[in-house]
Amino acid sequence: MRYLSWLLAVVVILSGCAKGPAPVPVKAAPADPATAPWSEVVAQARDHEVSIYMWGGSDSINTWMDTYVSGQVKAKYGVTLKRVPVAATADAINKLLGEKQAGRTTGSADLVWINGENFKAARQGDLLWGPFAERLPSFTAYYDTKAPDVASDFGYPVEGYEVPWGKAQFVMTYDSAKVPNPPKSFAELAAWVKAHPGRFTYPAPSTDFTGSAFLRMALYETTGGYQHYLGAYDQAKLEAKWQKTFDYLNGLRPYLWRQGTTYPENLAKLDQLYADGEVWMSMHYDPSAAANLIAKGTYPATTRTFLFDAGTIANTHFLAVPFNAPNKAGAMVVADFLLSPEAQLSKFDPKNWGDFPAFDPAKAPAGVKDGLTKIDLGPAVLPPAVLAQHRVPEIEADYLKHLQDGWTRYVAQAK
């Protein structure tokens, strides 16, 4: 009996050893958001943070992002939105480039507000993840995906590496109490500036996007129109024509604010000069900006906007996902919400931002169509139909830097 008991104990021990420790379940890797069903993308995004790098120079935009957008994505998707302000989009691109060169496969940015030369530089540097545009339900349902200003960005093909979330158009801003008949061309502007010395200036194109747009429009009008610069970048063509533009701007210089010895370094500085009454005109690459500034009490209530008869530059701005975004699923979910009709409608209201919607109005839900017509844009904002009739395109991104460098050399530093 003792022998049998001993044998049984040995068998039990050996049996226990044979089984070994219970296997640890292997957690499945999350599905690739580039191919996963949308429901899985949304599930991956929940309870995570999304960092969006974007220009931080507008209190209105910042407030809208930090309140409405952050609240909505938290309530709908459990996503915590972190807005990371940058002085210029180029700063975000340079950060991504540095991370690329350092081999950082996981970075700090999930989304970037981007367009133009910055998008081209990011694509050429392989700094963006995608294509992802066609994966977003809002994009495929409510946007004209083949529209020229959606399919290309400053003449550079988008190819699904960014999605449109707003449209902008350059407008001139003026105080109607002081300027009863604003100029309708660059020739008339020159006459007005000379008749009102010290009451006009423009932001330095070398340091400010709006000033650069003003320079491009001056190029268009003084050299025969934008049609000369459509298509691939042609430096020789630009340099053969741009002296007329620089001659025009140099002709203005003695009559500008501070006799053109200095230029506001950014639009905010120009806006302050206008708000203080030192200059009687400003400018914005946002047709609703004046209404927003009136509502805040920054601008006088008599502020209005106007367009040049030859048209003003318009473009689309986009969102992109960096190559090393730590939360690509979350980035897609936030981008999809920003493209949604409800977010676009909220963004269009000048009390929030005033940015024009990027979606196709014909595809918008009935409630959103009605909402678009009910928003009070105020007297400072030109009707959308008038703006649309005066839209002229941006040109290939390479023109921008070369033209800005030319302005620095032949205008700002001219003796």
Short mmCIF file of C-alpha atoms in Angstrom, two decimals:
data_model
loop_
_atom_site.label_atom_id
_atom_site.label_comp_id
_atom_site.label_asym_id
_atom_site.label_seq_id
_atom_site.Cartn_x
_atom_site.Cartn_y
_atom_site.Cartn_z
CA MET A 1 0.00 0.00 0.00
CA ARG A 2 2.81 2.38 0.86
CA TYR A 3 4.42 1.55 -2.50
CA LEU A 4 1.19 2.26 -4.38
CA SER A 5 0.72 5.56 -2.55
CA TRP A 6 4.25 6.59 -3.37
CA LEU A 7 3.80 5.66 -7.03
CA LEU A 8 0.55 7.59 -7.27
CA ALA A 9 2.22 10.69 -5.80
CA VAL A 10 5.02 10.48 -8.37
CA VAL A 11 2.49 10.21 -11.20
CA VAL A 12 0.61 13.28 -9.95
CA ILE A 13 3.84 15.30 -9.70
CA LEU A 14 4.99 14.25 -13.15
CA SER A 15 1.57 15.02 -14.56
CA GLY A 16 1.70 18.54 -13.10
CA CYS A 17 5.17 19.10 -14.54
CA ALA A 18 4.03 17.98 -17.97
CA LYS A 19 1.28 20.59 -18.08
CA GLY A 20 3.63 23.49 -17.26
CA PRO A 21 2.46 27.03 -16.59
CA ALA A 22 -0.78 28.21 -18.16
CA PRO A 23 -0.10 29.90 -21.54
CA VAL A 24 -0.20 33.71 -21.56
CA PRO A 25 -2.67 34.92 -24.19
CA VAL A 26 -0.99 36.93 -26.95
CA LYS A 27 -2.63 40.29 -27.53
CA ALA A 28 -3.36 40.82 -31.21
CA ALA A 29 -1.63 43.77 -32.81
CA PRO A 30 -4.03 46.60 -33.72
CA ALA A 31 -5.21 46.52 -37.29
CA ASP A 32 -3.52 48.86 -39.74
CA PRO A 33 -5.72 52.00 -39.92
CA ALA A 34 -4.83 52.27 -43.60
CA THR A 35 -6.84 49.12 -44.32
CA ALA A 36 -8.97 48.39 -41.25
CA PRO A 37 -12.76 48.83 -41.30
CA TRP A 38 -13.80 52.30 -40.16
CA SER A 39 -15.39 50.88 -37.01
CA GLU A 40 -12.00 49.43 -36.04
CA VAL A 41 -10.28 52.78 -36.71
CA VAL A 42 -12.77 54.51 -34.41
CA ALA A 43 -12.25 51.84 -31.75
CA GLN A 44 -8.47 52.26 -31.91
CA ALA A 45 -8.80 56.02 -31.49
CA ARG A 46 -10.90 55.85 -28.33
CA ASP A 47 -9.25 56.93 -25.07
CA HIS A 48 -6.17 58.25 -26.84
CA GLU A 49 -4.72 61.71 -27.40
CA VAL A 50 -4.39 63.37 -30.79
CA SER A 51 -1.91 66.22 -31.22
CA ILE A 52 -2.63 68.67 -34.02
CA TYR A 53 0.13 71.07 -35.03
CA MET A 54 -1.36 74.25 -36.44
CA TRP A 55 -0.77 77.96 -36.84
CA GLY A 56 -1.67 79.57 -33.53
CA GLY A 57 -1.95 83.23 -34.48
CA SER A 58 -5.74 83.60 -34.27
CA ASP A 59 -7.54 83.73 -30.93
CA SER A 60 -10.84 82.88 -32.66
CA ILE A 61 -9.48 79.77 -34.36
CA ASN A 62 -7.75 78.66 -31.18
CA THR A 63 -10.91 79.08 -29.13
CA TRP A 64 -13.02 77.16 -31.64
CA MET A 65 -10.54 74.29 -31.65
CA ASP A 66 -10.14 74.24 -27.86
CA THR A 67 -13.86 74.37 -27.08
CA TYR A 68 -16.14 73.15 -29.85
CA VAL A 69 -13.84 70.70 -31.64
CA SER A 70 -12.19 69.33 -28.50
CA GLY A 71 -15.57 68.88 -26.82
CA GLN A 72 -17.12 67.13 -29.79
CA VAL A 73 -14.34 64.63 -30.45
CA LYS A 74 -14.19 63.83 -26.74
CA ALA A 75 -17.94 63.23 -26.52
CA LYS A 76 -18.24 61.32 -29.78
CA TYR A 77 -15.01 59.32 -29.87
CA GLY A 78 -13.35 59.57 -26.46
CA VAL A 79 -10.42 61.38 -28.09
CA THR A 80 -8.47 64.04 -26.20
CA LEU A 81 -7.42 66.74 -28.64
CA LYS A 82 -4.19 68.60 -27.97
CA ARG A 83 -3.63 71.72 -30.06
CA VAL A 84 0.06 72.52 -30.53
CA PRO A 85 0.48 76.09 -31.84
CA VAL A 86 3.26 76.95 -34.26
CA ALA A 87 4.27 80.36 -35.56
CA ALA A 88 4.38 79.02 -39.12
CA THR A 89 3.61 75.67 -40.72
CA ALA A 90 7.20 75.50 -41.90
CA ASP A 91 8.21 75.07 -38.25
CA ALA A 92 6.16 71.87 -38.05
CA ILE A 93 7.64 70.60 -41.31
CA ASN A 94 11.17 71.29 -40.10
CA LYS A 95 10.38 69.36 -36.92
CA LEU A 96 9.23 66.38 -38.96
CA LEU A 97 12.33 66.61 -41.13
CA GLY A 98 14.52 66.55 -38.03
CA GLU A 99 12.69 63.50 -36.72
CA LYS A 100 13.10 61.79 -40.09
CA GLN A 101 16.82 62.43 -40.14
CA ALA A 102 17.13 61.19 -36.55
CA GLY A 103 15.32 57.97 -37.42
CA ARG A 104 12.40 58.63 -35.08
CA THR A 105 9.66 56.26 -36.19
CA THR A 106 7.31 57.59 -33.51
CA GLY A 107 7.01 61.35 -33.45
CA SER A 108 4.95 63.92 -31.59
CA ALA A 109 2.43 65.17 -34.20
CA ASP A 110 -0.67 63.27 -35.33
CA LEU A 111 -2.16 65.93 -37.59
CA VAL A 112 -0.74 69.01 -39.32
CA TRP A 113 -2.64 71.94 -40.82
CA ILE A 114 -0.87 72.40 -44.13
CA ASN A 115 -0.96 73.53 -47.75
CA GLY A 116 1.07 75.05 -50.54
CA GLU A 117 4.84 74.95 -50.46
CA ASN A 118 4.80 73.22 -47.07
CA PHE A 119 2.79 70.32 -48.44
CA LYS A 120 5.08 70.01 -51.44
CA ALA A 121 8.17 70.04 -49.21
CA ALA A 122 6.63 67.42 -46.92
CA ARG A 123 5.74 65.11 -49.81
CA GLN A 124 9.11 65.46 -51.45
CA GLY A 125 10.76 64.72 -48.10
CA ASP A 126 8.54 61.66 -47.56
CA LEU A 127 7.26 63.20 -44.33
CA LEU A 128 3.57 62.30 -44.69
CA TRP A 129 1.60 59.09 -44.16
CA GLY A 130 -0.94 57.88 -46.66
CA PRO A 131 -2.76 57.88 -48.87
CA PHE A 132 -5.65 58.10 -46.42
CA ALA A 133 -8.17 60.58 -47.87
CA GLU A 134 -10.49 57.98 -49.41
CA ARG A 135 -10.64 56.18 -46.05
CA LEU A 136 -12.56 59.03 -44.40
CA PRO A 137 -16.36 58.66 -44.64
CA SER A 138 -16.95 62.42 -44.57
CA PHE A 139 -14.56 63.01 -47.46
CA THR A 140 -16.09 60.43 -49.76
CA ALA A 141 -19.68 61.37 -48.88
CA TYR A 142 -19.64 65.16 -48.94
CA TYR A 143 -16.72 66.35 -51.08
CA ASP A 144 -16.04 66.66 -54.77
CA THR A 145 -12.94 64.50 -54.64
CA LYS A 146 -12.01 65.33 -58.25
CA ALA A 147 -12.33 69.11 -57.98
CA PRO A 148 -9.11 70.87 -59.07
CA ASP A 149 -8.64 72.64 -55.73
CA VAL A 150 -9.10 69.34 -53.89
CA ALA A 151 -7.02 67.13 -56.17
CA SER A 152 -4.08 69.54 -56.27
CA ASP A 153 -2.51 72.01 -53.85
CA PHE A 154 -0.75 75.03 -55.39
CA GLY A 155 -0.40 72.95 -58.53
CA TYR A 156 1.04 69.92 -56.73
CA PRO A 157 -0.94 66.64 -56.83
CA VAL A 158 -2.52 65.69 -53.50
CA GLU A 159 -2.86 61.95 -54.22
CA GLY A 160 -4.73 61.30 -50.97
CA TYR A 161 -1.98 62.54 -48.64
CA GLU A 162 -4.06 65.43 -47.29
CA VAL A 163 -7.76 66.26 -46.98
CA PRO A 164 -9.44 69.65 -47.48
CA TRP A 165 -11.08 71.30 -44.50
CA GLY A 166 -11.52 74.92 -45.54
CA LYS A 167 -11.37 77.45 -48.33
CA ALA A 168 -9.92 80.92 -48.23
CA GLN A 169 -9.80 83.96 -50.48
CA PHE A 170 -7.80 87.14 -50.26
CA VAL A 171 -9.76 90.32 -49.50
CA MET A 172 -8.77 93.88 -48.85
CA THR A 173 -10.07 95.45 -45.63
CA TYR A 174 -10.88 99.14 -45.18
CA ASP A 175 -12.63 101.61 -42.90
CA SER A 176 -15.63 102.85 -44.87
CA ALA A 177 -15.83 105.96 -42.68
CA LYS A 178 -12.41 107.02 -43.95
CA VAL A 179 -12.31 105.38 -47.39
CA PRO A 180 -15.69 105.92 -49.08
CA ASN A 181 -14.55 104.62 -52.48
CA PRO A 182 -11.95 101.88 -52.15
CA PRO A 183 -9.68 101.20 -55.15
CA LYS A 184 -10.64 98.47 -57.59
CA SER A 185 -7.23 97.74 -59.09
CA PHE A 186 -3.57 97.97 -58.22
CA ALA A 187 -3.33 101.07 -60.40
CA GLU A 188 -6.12 102.73 -58.39
CA LEU A 189 -4.47 101.53 -55.17
CA ALA A 190 -1.26 103.31 -56.13
CA ALA A 191 -3.18 106.53 -56.76
CA TRP A 192 -4.96 106.23 -53.41
CA VAL A 193 -1.74 105.52 -51.50
CA LYS A 194 -0.05 108.56 -53.01
CA ALA A 195 -3.07 110.71 -52.16
CA HIS A 196 -3.05 109.45 -48.54
CA PRO A 197 0.61 109.11 -47.54
CA GLY A 198 1.32 107.00 -44.48
CA ARG A 199 -2.12 105.37 -44.43
CA PHE A 200 -1.24 102.11 -46.16
CA THR A 201 1.29 99.33 -45.86
CA TYR A 202 1.45 95.56 -46.26
CA PRO A 203 3.09 92.77 -44.25
CA ALA A 204 6.60 91.80 -45.30
CA PRO A 205 6.18 88.96 -47.85
CA SER A 206 9.39 87.37 -46.60
CA THR A 207 7.89 86.72 -43.15
CA ASP A 208 4.12 86.71 -43.60
CA PHE A 209 1.83 84.54 -45.71
CA THR A 210 -0.73 87.31 -46.30
CA GLY A 211 1.98 89.71 -47.39
CA SER A 212 3.25 87.04 -49.77
CA ALA A 213 -0.25 86.69 -51.25
CA PHE A 214 -0.41 90.48 -51.74
CA LEU A 215 2.91 90.26 -53.58
CA ARG A 216 1.61 87.48 -55.84
CA MET A 217 -1.49 89.49 -56.71
CA ALA A 218 0.69 92.48 -57.54
CA LEU A 219 2.69 90.17 -59.80
CA TYR A 220 -0.47 89.00 -61.56
CA GLU A 221 -1.79 92.49 -62.25
CA THR A 222 1.47 94.22 -63.18
CA THR A 223 2.68 91.46 -65.54
CA GLY A 224 -0.44 90.56 -67.49
CA GLY A 225 -2.33 88.04 -65.35
CA TYR A 226 -1.93 84.77 -63.51
CA GLN A 227 -2.21 82.79 -66.74
CA HIS A 228 1.48 83.41 -67.39
CA TYR A 229 2.43 81.36 -64.35
CA LEU A 230 0.14 78.35 -64.54
CA GLY A 231 1.78 74.96 -64.89
CA ALA A 232 5.28 73.96 -63.94
CA TYR A 233 7.59 76.44 -62.25
CA ASP A 234 9.56 78.53 -64.73
CA GLN A 235 12.16 80.70 -63.01
CA ALA A 236 13.33 82.33 -66.22
CA LYS A 237 9.78 83.42 -67.06
CA LEU A 238 9.33 84.89 -63.58
CA GLU A 239 12.59 86.80 -63.63
CA ALA A 240 11.83 88.15 -67.10
CA LYS A 241 8.65 89.77 -65.79
CA TRP A 242 9.04 90.53 -62.11
CA GLN A 243 10.87 93.86 -62.46
CA LYS A 244 7.51 95.47 -63.33
CA THR A 245 6.16 94.27 -60.00
CA PHE A 246 9.15 95.51 -58.04
CA ASP A 247 9.01 98.87 -59.84
CA TYR A 248 5.35 99.19 -58.83
CA LEU A 249 6.08 98.38 -55.18
CA ASN A 250 9.10 100.65 -55.06
CA GLY A 251 6.89 103.41 -56.44
CA LEU A 252 4.59 102.96 -53.46
CA ARG A 253 7.33 102.85 -50.87
CA PRO A 254 7.82 106.59 -50.11
CA TYR A 255 4.08 106.92 -49.45
CA LEU A 256 3.70 103.90 -47.18
CA TRP A 257 3.52 103.87 -43.40
CA ARG A 258 6.91 105.07 -42.12
CA GLN A 259 7.84 105.86 -45.74
CA GLY A 260 8.40 102.17 -46.36
CA THR A 261 11.51 102.10 -44.18
CA THR A 262 10.00 99.09 -42.43
CA TYR A 263 7.11 96.71 -42.99
CA PRO A 264 4.90 94.92 -40.45
CA GLU A 265 6.51 91.55 -39.85
CA ASN A 266 3.16 89.79 -39.77
CA LEU A 267 -0.56 90.32 -40.29
CA ALA A 268 -1.20 90.75 -36.57
CA LYS A 269 1.02 93.84 -36.57
CA LEU A 270 -0.81 95.27 -39.57
CA ASP A 271 -4.16 94.55 -37.93
CA GLN A 272 -3.04 96.48 -34.86
CA LEU A 273 -1.98 99.45 -36.99
CA TYR A 274 -5.41 99.39 -38.60
CA ALA A 275 -7.24 99.02 -35.28
CA ASP A 276 -5.28 102.00 -33.91
CA GLY A 277 -6.17 104.11 -36.95
CA GLU A 278 -2.59 104.51 -38.11
CA VAL A 279 -3.41 102.91 -41.44
CA TRP A 280 -6.84 102.86 -43.07
CA MET A 281 -6.60 99.52 -44.84
CA SER A 282 -5.58 95.99 -43.98
CA MET A 283 -5.85 92.66 -45.79
CA HIS A 284 -6.67 89.05 -45.03
CA TYR A 285 -6.48 85.68 -46.72
CA ASP A 286 -9.83 85.00 -45.04
CA PRO A 287 -13.00 86.73 -46.25
CA SER A 288 -14.64 86.51 -42.82
CA ALA A 289 -11.73 87.74 -40.70
CA ALA A 290 -12.97 91.34 -40.58
CA ALA A 291 -16.39 90.28 -39.29
CA ASN A 292 -14.75 88.28 -36.56
CA LEU A 293 -12.53 91.18 -35.52
CA ILE A 294 -15.52 93.54 -35.48
CA ALA A 295 -17.41 91.13 -33.23
CA LYS A 296 -14.43 91.06 -30.85
CA GLY A 297 -14.30 94.84 -30.72
CA THR A 298 -10.84 94.95 -32.30
CA TYR A 299 -11.96 96.52 -35.56
CA PRO A 300 -14.27 99.53 -35.93
CA ALA A 301 -17.84 98.66 -36.90
CA THR A 302 -17.41 100.64 -40.12
CA THR A 303 -14.92 98.07 -41.44
CA ARG A 304 -15.77 96.52 -44.79
CA THR A 305 -13.96 94.36 -47.37
CA PHE A 306 -13.46 94.70 -51.12
CA LEU A 307 -11.97 92.84 -54.05
CA PHE A 308 -9.97 93.98 -57.02
CA ASP A 309 -11.87 93.75 -60.31
CA ALA A 310 -9.22 91.41 -61.74
CA GLY A 311 -9.90 88.98 -58.91
CA THR A 312 -8.12 87.84 -55.78
CA ILE A 313 -6.19 84.69 -54.98
CA ALA A 314 -8.11 81.80 -53.44
CA ASN A 315 -7.03 78.40 -52.20
CA THR A 316 -7.96 75.36 -50.17
CA HIS A 317 -6.23 74.42 -46.94
CA PHE A 318 -5.74 70.85 -45.78
CA LEU A 319 -4.96 68.40 -43.00
CA ALA A 320 -2.21 65.78 -43.27
CA VAL A 321 -0.91 62.92 -41.11
CA PRO A 322 2.87 62.79 -40.48
CA PHE A 323 4.81 59.67 -41.44
CA ASN A 324 5.56 58.92 -37.79
CA ALA A 325 2.28 59.96 -36.19
CA PRO A 326 1.89 57.97 -32.94
CA ASN A 327 -1.90 57.81 -33.27
CA LYS A 328 -2.80 57.50 -36.94
CA ALA A 329 -6.25 56.10 -36.17
CA GLY A 330 -7.00 59.05 -33.91
CA ALA A 331 -5.72 61.46 -36.54
CA MET A 332 -8.10 59.98 -39.09
CA VAL A 333 -11.06 60.20 -36.71
CA VAL A 334 -10.38 63.85 -35.84
CA ALA A 335 -9.82 64.74 -39.50
CA ASP A 336 -13.08 63.03 -40.44
CA PHE A 337 -14.94 65.06 -37.83
CA LEU A 338 -13.36 68.33 -39.01
CA LEU A 339 -14.55 67.49 -42.53
CA SER A 340 -18.06 66.61 -41.36
CA PRO A 341 -20.93 68.93 -42.41
CA GLU A 342 -21.71 69.81 -38.78
CA ALA A 343 -18.14 70.91 -38.04
CA GLN A 344 -17.90 72.77 -41.35
CA LEU A 345 -21.13 74.62 -40.58
CA SER A 346 -19.87 75.62 -37.13
CA LYS A 347 -16.56 76.77 -38.60
CA PHE A 348 -18.35 78.91 -41.21
CA ASP A 349 -20.09 81.06 -38.59
CA PRO A 350 -18.04 84.28 -38.19
CA LYS A 351 -18.75 84.18 -34.46
CA ASN A 352 -16.64 81.01 -34.34
CA TRP A 353 -14.15 81.41 -37.17
CA GLY A 354 -15.79 82.32 -40.47
CA ASP A 355 -13.73 79.90 -42.57
CA PHE A 356 -15.58 78.94 -45.74
CA PRO A 357 -16.63 75.28 -46.03
CA ALA A 358 -14.64 72.91 -48.21
CA PHE A 359 -17.41 70.39 -48.89
CA ASP A 360 -19.60 70.30 -51.99
CA PRO A 361 -22.84 72.14 -51.04
CA ALA A 362 -24.80 69.92 -53.41
CA LYS A 363 -23.81 66.88 -51.33
CA ALA A 364 -24.52 68.43 -47.93
CA PRO A 365 -27.46 67.22 -45.82
CA ALA A 366 -30.59 69.35 -46.08
CA GLY A 367 -30.21 70.73 -42.56
CA VAL A 368 -26.69 71.92 -43.30
CA LYS A 369 -27.78 73.56 -46.56
CA ASP A 370 -30.42 75.49 -44.63
CA GLY A 371 -27.88 76.35 -41.95
CA LEU A 372 -25.50 77.84 -44.50
CA THR A 373 -28.16 80.28 -45.69
CA LYS A 374 -29.17 81.26 -42.15
CA ILE A 375 -25.73 82.22 -40.87
CA ASP A 376 -25.42 85.98 -40.63
CA LEU A 377 -22.11 86.88 -42.21
CA GLY A 378 -22.58 90.56 -41.42
CA PRO A 379 -21.92 93.59 -43.65
CA ALA A 380 -18.14 93.16 -43.61
CA VAL A 381 -18.25 89.83 -45.47
CA LEU A 382 -18.85 89.78 -49.19
CA PRO A 383 -21.53 87.37 -50.48
CA PRO A 384 -20.13 83.93 -51.37
CA ALA A 385 -21.35 84.34 -54.96
CA VAL A 386 -19.37 87.58 -55.37
CA LEU A 387 -16.27 85.96 -53.93
CA ALA A 388 -16.66 82.96 -56.24
CA GLN A 389 -16.88 85.23 -59.29
CA HIS A 390 -13.56 86.83 -58.40
CA ARG A 391 -11.51 83.76 -57.49
CA VAL A 392 -8.15 83.40 -59.21
CA PRO A 393 -5.81 80.47 -58.62
CA GLU A 394 -2.61 80.08 -56.71
CA ILE A 395 0.49 79.23 -58.70
CA GLU A 396 3.05 76.46 -58.30
CA ALA A 397 4.60 76.55 -54.84
CA ASP A 398 8.17 77.09 -56.07
CA TYR A 399 7.21 80.55 -57.29
CA LEU A 400 6.46 81.69 -53.75
CA LYS A 401 9.92 81.48 -52.22
CA HIS A 402 11.71 82.83 -55.25
CA LEU A 403 9.32 85.75 -55.51
CA GLN A 404 9.66 86.49 -51.79
CA ASP A 405 13.45 86.39 -52.06
CA GLY A 406 13.22 88.78 -55.02
CA TRP A 407 11.09 91.19 -52.98
CA THR A 408 13.67 91.16 -50.18
CA ARG A 409 16.49 91.90 -52.60
CA TYR A 410 14.85 94.39 -54.96
CA VAL A 411 12.34 96.14 -52.68
CA ALA A 412 13.13 95.78 -48.98
CA GLN A 413 16.88 96.14 -49.46
CA ALA A 414 16.79 98.47 -52.43
CA LYS A 415 18.68 101.74 -52.00
#
